[in-house]
Amino acid sequence: MSDWSLWGMFVVIGLGTFAMRLSFVELYGRLRIPPLLSRALMYVPASVLAALVLPAVVYPNGHGEFVLANPQIPAAIIAAWVAWRTRNTVLTLAAGMGVLWLLKYAGL
């Protein structure tokens, strides 16, 4: 691939990305989103966070096998319970990390 075609590809991809992002800014308020789609979009941040966190919890160190003696799983369960009960981010992080450190200290 020549330098000119590579630069051309960069420019086209950059313009496409700019157009996609600009479309959300320019069309905001002009188009009505159906209520069903609006309710569904409320769950996107939580699902993306779960998709990022869950593999790191279930498969530590990037291994492709499930390890039953993984201390991250009970720590994540307790952190999820604390988040559900208190809705406090700092307390959730403290509980999850505290349980994880305690389990690792105990050798589990």
Short mmCIF file of N, CA, C and O in Angstrom, two decimals:
data_model
loop_
_atom_site.label_atom_id
_atom_site.label_comp_id
_atom_site.label_asym_id
_atom_site.label_seq_id
_atom_site.Cartn_x
_atom_site.Cartn_y
_atom_site.Cartn_z
N MET A 1 0.85 -1.17 0.00
CA MET A 1 0.00 0.00 0.00
C MET A 1 0.90 1.24 0.00
O MET A 1 1.80 1.36 0.82
N SER A 2 0.62 2.16 -0.91
CA SER A 2 1.45 3.35 -1.02
C SER A 2 1.11 4.33 0.10
O SER A 2 0.08 4.23 0.77
N ASP A 3 2.00 5.30 0.25
CA ASP A 3 1.79 6.32 1.28
C ASP A 3 0.54 7.14 1.01
O ASP A 3 -0.21 7.48 1.92
N TRP A 4 0.26 7.47 -0.27
CA TRP A 4 -0.90 8.29 -0.61
C TRP A 4 -2.20 7.54 -0.33
O TRP A 4 -3.16 8.13 0.18
N SER A 5 -2.24 6.26 -0.63
CA SER A 5 -3.47 5.51 -0.35
C SER A 5 -3.68 5.33 1.15
O SER A 5 -4.81 5.36 1.64
N LEU A 6 -2.58 5.20 1.88
CA LEU A 6 -2.69 5.08 3.33
C LEU A 6 -3.22 6.38 3.94
O LEU A 6 -4.13 6.36 4.78
N TRP A 7 -2.67 7.53 3.49
CA TRP A 7 -3.16 8.82 3.97
C TRP A 7 -4.60 9.06 3.55
O TRP A 7 -5.41 9.62 4.30
N GLY A 8 -4.95 8.63 2.35
CA GLY A 8 -6.33 8.76 1.89
C GLY A 8 -7.28 7.95 2.75
O GLY A 8 -8.39 8.41 3.08
N MET A 9 -6.86 6.76 3.14
CA MET A 9 -7.68 5.93 4.02
C MET A 9 -7.85 6.60 5.38
O MET A 9 -8.95 6.61 5.94
N PHE A 10 -6.79 7.18 5.91
CA PHE A 10 -6.89 7.89 7.19
C PHE A 10 -7.87 9.05 7.11
O PHE A 10 -8.67 9.28 8.01
N VAL A 11 -7.80 9.81 6.02
CA VAL A 11 -8.69 10.97 5.86
C VAL A 11 -10.14 10.51 5.74
O VAL A 11 -11.04 11.08 6.37
N VAL A 12 -10.41 9.47 4.95
CA VAL A 12 -11.77 8.98 4.77
C VAL A 12 -12.33 8.45 6.09
O VAL A 12 -13.48 8.75 6.46
N ILE A 13 -11.54 7.69 6.82
CA ILE A 13 -12.00 7.16 8.11
C ILE A 13 -12.22 8.29 9.10
O ILE A 13 -13.19 8.30 9.85
N GLY A 14 -11.34 9.28 9.11
CA GLY A 14 -11.50 10.43 9.99
C GLY A 14 -12.76 11.22 9.68
O GLY A 14 -13.50 11.62 10.57
N LEU A 15 -13.03 11.45 8.40
CA LEU A 15 -14.24 12.16 8.01
C LEU A 15 -15.50 11.36 8.35
O LEU A 15 -16.51 11.93 8.77
N GLY A 16 -15.44 10.05 8.17
CA GLY A 16 -16.58 9.21 8.54
C GLY A 16 -16.86 9.24 10.03
O GLY A 16 -18.02 9.36 10.45
N THR A 17 -15.81 9.18 10.83
CA THR A 17 -15.98 9.26 12.28
C THR A 17 -16.53 10.62 12.68
O THR A 17 -17.43 10.71 13.52
N PHE A 18 -16.00 11.68 12.08
CA PHE A 18 -16.49 13.02 12.37
C PHE A 18 -17.96 13.17 11.99
O PHE A 18 -18.75 13.75 12.73
N ALA A 19 -18.35 12.63 10.83
CA ALA A 19 -19.74 12.73 10.38
C ALA A 19 -20.69 11.97 11.32
O ALA A 19 -21.78 12.45 11.62
N MET A 20 -20.25 10.80 11.79
CA MET A 20 -21.11 10.04 12.71
C MET A 20 -21.30 10.80 14.02
O MET A 20 -22.42 10.89 14.54
N ARG A 21 -20.25 11.36 14.55
CA ARG A 21 -20.36 12.09 15.82
C ARG A 21 -21.13 13.40 15.65
O ARG A 21 -21.91 13.78 16.51
N LEU A 22 -20.92 14.09 14.55
CA LEU A 22 -21.62 15.33 14.29
C LEU A 22 -23.11 15.08 14.10
O LEU A 22 -23.93 15.91 14.49
N SER A 23 -23.47 13.94 13.54
CA SER A 23 -24.88 13.66 13.31
C SER A 23 -25.66 13.60 14.62
O SER A 23 -26.80 14.05 14.69
N PHE A 24 -25.06 13.08 15.67
CA PHE A 24 -25.74 13.03 16.96
C PHE A 24 -25.92 14.44 17.55
O PHE A 24 -26.92 14.74 18.17
N VAL A 25 -24.94 15.29 17.33
CA VAL A 25 -25.03 16.66 17.85
C VAL A 25 -26.05 17.47 17.05
O VAL A 25 -26.88 18.18 17.61
N GLU A 26 -26.01 17.37 15.74
CA GLU A 26 -26.88 18.16 14.88
C GLU A 26 -28.33 17.68 14.91
O GLU A 26 -29.25 18.48 14.81
N LEU A 27 -28.54 16.38 15.02
CA LEU A 27 -29.90 15.85 14.98
C LEU A 27 -30.56 15.78 16.35
O LEU A 27 -31.72 15.40 16.45
N TYR A 28 -29.83 16.15 17.40
CA TYR A 28 -30.39 16.08 18.75
C TYR A 28 -31.56 17.06 18.86
O TYR A 28 -31.44 18.25 18.60
N GLY A 29 -32.70 16.55 19.24
CA GLY A 29 -33.88 17.37 19.40
C GLY A 29 -34.74 17.48 18.15
O GLY A 29 -35.89 17.87 18.22
N ARG A 30 -34.20 17.15 17.00
CA ARG A 30 -34.97 17.23 15.76
C ARG A 30 -35.74 15.93 15.50
O ARG A 30 -36.78 15.96 14.85
N LEU A 31 -35.18 14.82 15.92
CA LEU A 31 -35.83 13.53 15.72
C LEU A 31 -36.35 13.01 17.05
O LEU A 31 -35.69 13.16 18.08
N ARG A 32 -37.51 12.39 17.00
CA ARG A 32 -38.06 11.79 18.22
C ARG A 32 -37.68 10.32 18.26
O ARG A 32 -37.88 9.60 17.28
N ILE A 33 -37.12 9.91 19.38
CA ILE A 33 -36.78 8.51 19.58
C ILE A 33 -38.01 7.83 20.16
O ILE A 33 -38.61 8.35 21.11
N PRO A 34 -38.39 6.68 19.62
CA PRO A 34 -39.54 5.97 20.18
C PRO A 34 -39.31 5.63 21.65
O PRO A 34 -38.16 5.36 22.06
N PRO A 35 -40.37 5.63 22.47
CA PRO A 35 -40.21 5.36 23.90
C PRO A 35 -39.57 4.01 24.20
O PRO A 35 -38.78 3.88 25.13
N LEU A 36 -39.87 2.99 23.40
CA LEU A 36 -39.28 1.67 23.62
C LEU A 36 -37.76 1.71 23.43
O LEU A 36 -37.00 1.17 24.23
N LEU A 37 -37.31 2.37 22.38
CA LEU A 37 -35.87 2.51 22.14
C LEU A 37 -35.21 3.37 23.20
O LEU A 37 -34.10 3.08 23.65
N SER A 38 -35.90 4.41 23.64
CA SER A 38 -35.36 5.27 24.70
C SER A 38 -35.16 4.49 26.00
O SER A 38 -34.14 4.64 26.67
N ARG A 39 -36.13 3.65 26.35
CA ARG A 39 -35.98 2.83 27.56
C ARG A 39 -34.86 1.82 27.40
O ARG A 39 -34.12 1.54 28.34
N ALA A 40 -34.73 1.25 26.21
CA ALA A 40 -33.66 0.27 25.97
C ALA A 40 -32.28 0.92 26.04
O ALA A 40 -31.33 0.31 26.54
N LEU A 41 -32.16 2.15 25.57
CA LEU A 41 -30.86 2.84 25.58
C LEU A 41 -30.40 3.20 26.99
O LEU A 41 -29.21 3.43 27.21
N MET A 42 -31.32 3.22 27.95
CA MET A 42 -30.92 3.51 29.33
C MET A 42 -30.05 2.41 29.92
O MET A 42 -29.28 2.64 30.84
N TYR A 43 -30.14 1.20 29.37
CA TYR A 43 -29.38 0.07 29.90
C TYR A 43 -28.03 -0.13 29.21
O TYR A 43 -27.28 -1.02 29.59
N VAL A 44 -27.72 0.66 28.21
CA VAL A 44 -26.46 0.49 27.48
C VAL A 44 -25.23 0.70 28.37
O VAL A 44 -24.31 -0.12 28.35
N PRO A 45 -25.13 1.77 29.19
CA PRO A 45 -23.93 1.93 30.01
C PRO A 45 -23.69 0.76 30.97
O PRO A 45 -22.55 0.30 31.12
N ALA A 46 -24.75 0.26 31.60
CA ALA A 46 -24.58 -0.86 32.53
C ALA A 46 -24.14 -2.12 31.80
O ALA A 46 -23.29 -2.87 32.29
N SER A 47 -24.68 -2.36 30.62
CA SER A 47 -24.30 -3.57 29.89
C SER A 47 -22.87 -3.48 29.37
O SER A 47 -22.15 -4.48 29.36
N VAL A 48 -22.44 -2.29 28.96
CA VAL A 48 -21.05 -2.13 28.51
C VAL A 48 -20.09 -2.32 29.68
O VAL A 48 -19.06 -2.99 29.54
N LEU A 49 -20.43 -1.77 30.83
CA LEU A 49 -19.58 -1.95 32.01
C LEU A 49 -19.49 -3.43 32.39
O LEU A 49 -18.41 -3.94 32.70
N ALA A 50 -20.63 -4.12 32.37
CA ALA A 50 -20.62 -5.56 32.69
C ALA A 50 -19.79 -6.33 31.67
O ALA A 50 -19.05 -7.26 32.04
N ALA A 51 -19.88 -5.98 30.40
CA ALA A 51 -19.10 -6.67 29.37
C ALA A 51 -17.61 -6.43 29.54
O ALA A 51 -16.79 -7.28 29.17
N LEU A 52 -17.22 -5.30 30.10
CA LEU A 52 -15.80 -5.03 30.33
C LEU A 52 -15.28 -5.68 31.60
O LEU A 52 -14.15 -6.15 31.66
N VAL A 53 -16.11 -5.71 32.65
CA VAL A 53 -15.65 -6.18 33.96
C VAL A 53 -15.74 -7.70 34.10
O VAL A 53 -14.84 -8.33 34.66
N LEU A 54 -16.81 -8.30 33.62
CA LEU A 54 -17.05 -9.72 33.85
C LEU A 54 -15.92 -10.63 33.36
O LEU A 54 -15.50 -11.53 34.10
N PRO A 55 -15.37 -10.46 32.15
CA PRO A 55 -14.26 -11.34 31.76
C PRO A 55 -13.04 -11.22 32.67
O PRO A 55 -12.35 -12.21 32.92
N ALA A 56 -12.77 -10.01 33.17
CA ALA A 56 -11.63 -9.84 34.06
C ALA A 56 -11.86 -10.52 35.40
O ALA A 56 -10.91 -10.96 36.05
N VAL A 57 -13.11 -10.61 35.83
CA VAL A 57 -13.43 -11.26 37.11
C VAL A 57 -13.42 -12.77 36.96
O VAL A 57 -12.85 -13.49 37.76
N VAL A 58 -14.07 -13.27 35.92
CA VAL A 58 -14.25 -14.72 35.76
C VAL A 58 -12.98 -15.40 35.25
O VAL A 58 -12.67 -16.51 35.66
N TYR A 59 -12.27 -14.74 34.36
CA TYR A 59 -11.04 -15.32 33.79
C TYR A 59 -9.84 -14.48 34.20
O TYR A 59 -9.39 -13.62 33.45
N PRO A 60 -9.29 -14.70 35.40
CA PRO A 60 -8.15 -13.88 35.84
C PRO A 60 -6.92 -14.17 35.00
O PRO A 60 -6.73 -15.26 34.48
N ASN A 61 -6.11 -13.17 34.85
CA ASN A 61 -4.86 -13.24 34.09
C ASN A 61 -5.07 -13.59 32.63
O ASN A 61 -4.16 -14.08 31.98
N GLY A 62 -6.27 -13.41 32.12
CA GLY A 62 -6.55 -13.63 30.71
C GLY A 62 -6.61 -15.08 30.28
O GLY A 62 -6.60 -15.36 29.10
N HIS A 63 -6.68 -16.01 31.23
CA HIS A 63 -6.76 -17.42 30.86
C HIS A 63 -8.16 -17.75 30.38
O HIS A 63 -9.14 -17.16 30.83
N GLY A 64 -8.28 -18.71 29.50
CA GLY A 64 -9.56 -19.08 28.93
C GLY A 64 -10.26 -20.19 29.67
O GLY A 64 -11.11 -20.85 29.11
N GLU A 65 -9.91 -20.41 30.90
CA GLU A 65 -10.56 -21.47 31.67
C GLU A 65 -11.13 -20.90 32.96
O GLU A 65 -10.60 -19.97 33.54
N PHE A 66 -12.23 -21.48 33.39
CA PHE A 66 -12.89 -21.04 34.62
C PHE A 66 -12.18 -21.67 35.81
O PHE A 66 -12.01 -22.89 35.87
N VAL A 67 -11.74 -20.86 36.76
CA VAL A 67 -11.05 -21.34 37.95
C VAL A 67 -11.99 -21.19 39.14
O VAL A 67 -12.45 -20.09 39.45
N LEU A 68 -12.30 -22.31 39.79
CA LEU A 68 -13.26 -22.28 40.89
C LEU A 68 -12.70 -21.59 42.13
O LEU A 68 -13.43 -20.98 42.90
N ALA A 69 -11.39 -21.65 42.32
CA ALA A 69 -10.76 -21.04 43.50
C ALA A 69 -10.38 -19.59 43.25
O ALA A 69 -9.47 -19.07 43.88
N ASN A 70 -11.08 -18.92 42.38
CA ASN A 70 -10.79 -17.53 42.04
C ASN A 70 -11.39 -16.62 43.11
O ASN A 70 -12.61 -16.55 43.25
N PRO A 71 -10.59 -15.87 43.87
CA PRO A 71 -11.14 -15.00 44.91
C PRO A 71 -11.88 -13.78 44.37
O PRO A 71 -12.60 -13.11 45.11
N GLN A 72 -11.73 -13.49 43.10
CA GLN A 72 -12.40 -12.32 42.53
C GLN A 72 -13.91 -12.53 42.40
O GLN A 72 -14.66 -11.57 42.46
N ILE A 73 -14.34 -13.78 42.24
CA ILE A 73 -15.77 -14.04 42.06
C ILE A 73 -16.56 -13.73 43.33
O ILE A 73 -17.54 -12.98 43.27
N PRO A 74 -16.19 -14.26 44.51
CA PRO A 74 -16.97 -13.87 45.70
C PRO A 74 -16.85 -12.39 46.04
O PRO A 74 -17.81 -11.79 46.52
N ALA A 75 -15.70 -11.79 45.76
CA ALA A 75 -15.56 -10.35 46.00
C ALA A 75 -16.48 -9.55 45.09
O ALA A 75 -17.11 -8.59 45.54
N ALA A 76 -16.61 -9.98 43.85
CA ALA A 76 -17.52 -9.29 42.92
C ALA A 76 -18.97 -9.49 43.32
O ALA A 76 -19.79 -8.56 43.20
N ILE A 77 -19.31 -10.66 43.82
CA ILE A 77 -20.69 -10.92 44.26
C ILE A 77 -21.03 -10.04 45.46
O ILE A 77 -22.10 -9.43 45.51
N ILE A 78 -20.11 -9.94 46.41
CA ILE A 78 -20.36 -9.10 47.59
C ILE A 78 -20.41 -7.63 47.19
O ILE A 78 -21.26 -6.87 47.67
N ALA A 79 -19.54 -7.21 46.28
CA ALA A 79 -19.57 -5.82 45.81
C ALA A 79 -20.89 -5.52 45.09
O ALA A 79 -21.47 -4.44 45.28
N ALA A 80 -21.38 -6.47 44.30
CA ALA A 80 -22.66 -6.27 43.62
C ALA A 80 -23.80 -6.17 44.63
O ALA A 80 -24.72 -5.35 44.47
N TRP A 81 -23.74 -6.98 45.67
CA TRP A 81 -24.78 -6.93 46.70
C TRP A 81 -24.75 -5.59 47.44
O TRP A 81 -25.79 -4.98 47.68
N VAL A 82 -23.55 -5.12 47.77
CA VAL A 82 -23.42 -3.83 48.45
C VAL A 82 -23.91 -2.70 47.54
O VAL A 82 -24.61 -1.78 47.99
N ALA A 83 -23.60 -2.77 46.25
CA ALA A 83 -24.07 -1.75 45.32
C ALA A 83 -25.58 -1.75 45.22
O ALA A 83 -26.22 -0.70 45.17
N TRP A 84 -26.17 -2.93 45.21
CA TRP A 84 -27.62 -3.05 45.11
C TRP A 84 -28.31 -2.51 46.36
O TRP A 84 -29.33 -1.83 46.27
N ARG A 85 -27.74 -2.79 47.52
CA ARG A 85 -28.37 -2.38 48.78
C ARG A 85 -28.14 -0.90 49.10
O ARG A 85 -29.03 -0.24 49.61
N THR A 86 -26.94 -0.39 48.83
CA THR A 86 -26.62 0.97 49.27
C THR A 86 -26.62 2.00 48.15
O THR A 86 -26.76 3.19 48.43
N ARG A 87 -26.38 1.58 46.91
CA ARG A 87 -26.24 2.49 45.77
C ARG A 87 -25.14 3.53 46.02
O ARG A 87 -25.23 4.67 45.57
N ASN A 88 -24.11 3.13 46.74
CA ASN A 88 -22.99 4.00 47.07
C ASN A 88 -21.75 3.45 46.38
O ASN A 88 -21.29 2.35 46.68
N THR A 89 -21.16 4.23 45.47
CA THR A 89 -20.03 3.76 44.69
C THR A 89 -18.79 3.53 45.55
O THR A 89 -18.11 2.51 45.41
N VAL A 90 -18.50 4.46 46.45
CA VAL A 90 -17.29 4.34 47.27
C VAL A 90 -17.40 3.13 48.21
O VAL A 90 -16.44 2.37 48.36
N LEU A 91 -18.56 2.94 48.81
CA LEU A 91 -18.76 1.79 49.68
C LEU A 91 -18.68 0.48 48.90
O LEU A 91 -18.13 -0.51 49.40
N THR A 92 -19.19 0.47 47.68
CA THR A 92 -19.11 -0.72 46.84
C THR A 92 -17.66 -1.07 46.53
O THR A 92 -17.25 -2.23 46.63
N LEU A 93 -16.88 -0.06 46.13
CA LEU A 93 -15.46 -0.31 45.84
C LEU A 93 -14.71 -0.77 47.08
O LEU A 93 -13.89 -1.70 47.02
N ALA A 94 -14.99 -0.14 48.23
CA ALA A 94 -14.31 -0.53 49.47
C ALA A 94 -14.67 -1.95 49.87
O ALA A 94 -13.79 -2.72 50.27
N ALA A 95 -15.93 -2.31 49.76
CA ALA A 95 -16.35 -3.67 50.14
C ALA A 95 -15.75 -4.71 49.21
O ALA A 95 -15.22 -5.73 49.65
N GLY A 96 -15.80 -4.45 47.90
CA GLY A 96 -15.25 -5.41 46.94
C GLY A 96 -13.75 -5.59 47.10
O GLY A 96 -13.24 -6.72 47.13
N MET A 97 -13.03 -4.49 47.21
CA MET A 97 -11.57 -4.59 47.37
C MET A 97 -11.20 -5.16 48.72
O MET A 97 -10.24 -5.93 48.83
N GLY A 98 -11.96 -4.80 49.77
CA GLY A 98 -11.67 -5.37 51.09
C GLY A 98 -11.85 -6.87 51.12
O GLY A 98 -11.01 -7.60 51.66
N VAL A 99 -12.93 -7.36 50.53
CA VAL A 99 -13.15 -8.81 50.49
C VAL A 99 -12.08 -9.48 49.63
O VAL A 99 -11.57 -10.55 50.00
N LEU A 100 -11.73 -8.87 48.51
CA LEU A 100 -10.69 -9.46 47.65
C LEU A 100 -9.36 -9.54 48.39
O LEU A 100 -8.69 -10.58 48.37
N TRP A 101 -8.97 -8.47 49.05
CA TRP A 101 -7.70 -8.48 49.79
C TRP A 101 -7.75 -9.47 50.94
O TRP A 101 -6.77 -10.15 51.23
N LEU A 102 -8.87 -9.55 51.62
CA LEU A 102 -9.01 -10.51 52.72
C LEU A 102 -8.89 -11.95 52.22
O LEU A 102 -8.20 -12.77 52.83
N LEU A 103 -9.55 -12.27 51.10
CA LEU A 103 -9.46 -13.62 50.55
C LEU A 103 -8.06 -13.94 50.06
O LEU A 103 -7.57 -15.06 50.24
N LYS A 104 -7.40 -12.98 49.45
CA LYS A 104 -6.02 -13.21 49.00
C LYS A 104 -5.07 -13.35 50.19
O LYS A 104 -4.13 -14.16 50.15
N TYR A 105 -5.30 -12.56 51.24
CA TYR A 105 -4.48 -12.67 52.44
C TYR A 105 -4.67 -14.02 53.13
O TYR A 105 -3.71 -14.60 53.63
N ALA A 106 -5.91 -14.52 53.10
CA ALA A 106 -6.20 -15.82 53.71
C ALA A 106 -5.71 -16.98 52.85
O ALA A 106 -5.73 -18.13 53.30
N GLY A 107 -5.28 -16.69 51.63
CA GLY A 107 -4.74 -17.74 50.78
C GLY A 107 -5.80 -18.49 49.99
O GLY A 107 -5.54 -19.58 49.49
N LEU A 108 -6.96 -17.92 49.85
CA LEU A 108 -8.02 -18.59 49.09
C LEU A 108 -8.00 -18.19 47.64
O LEU A 108 -7.52 -17.26 47.20
#
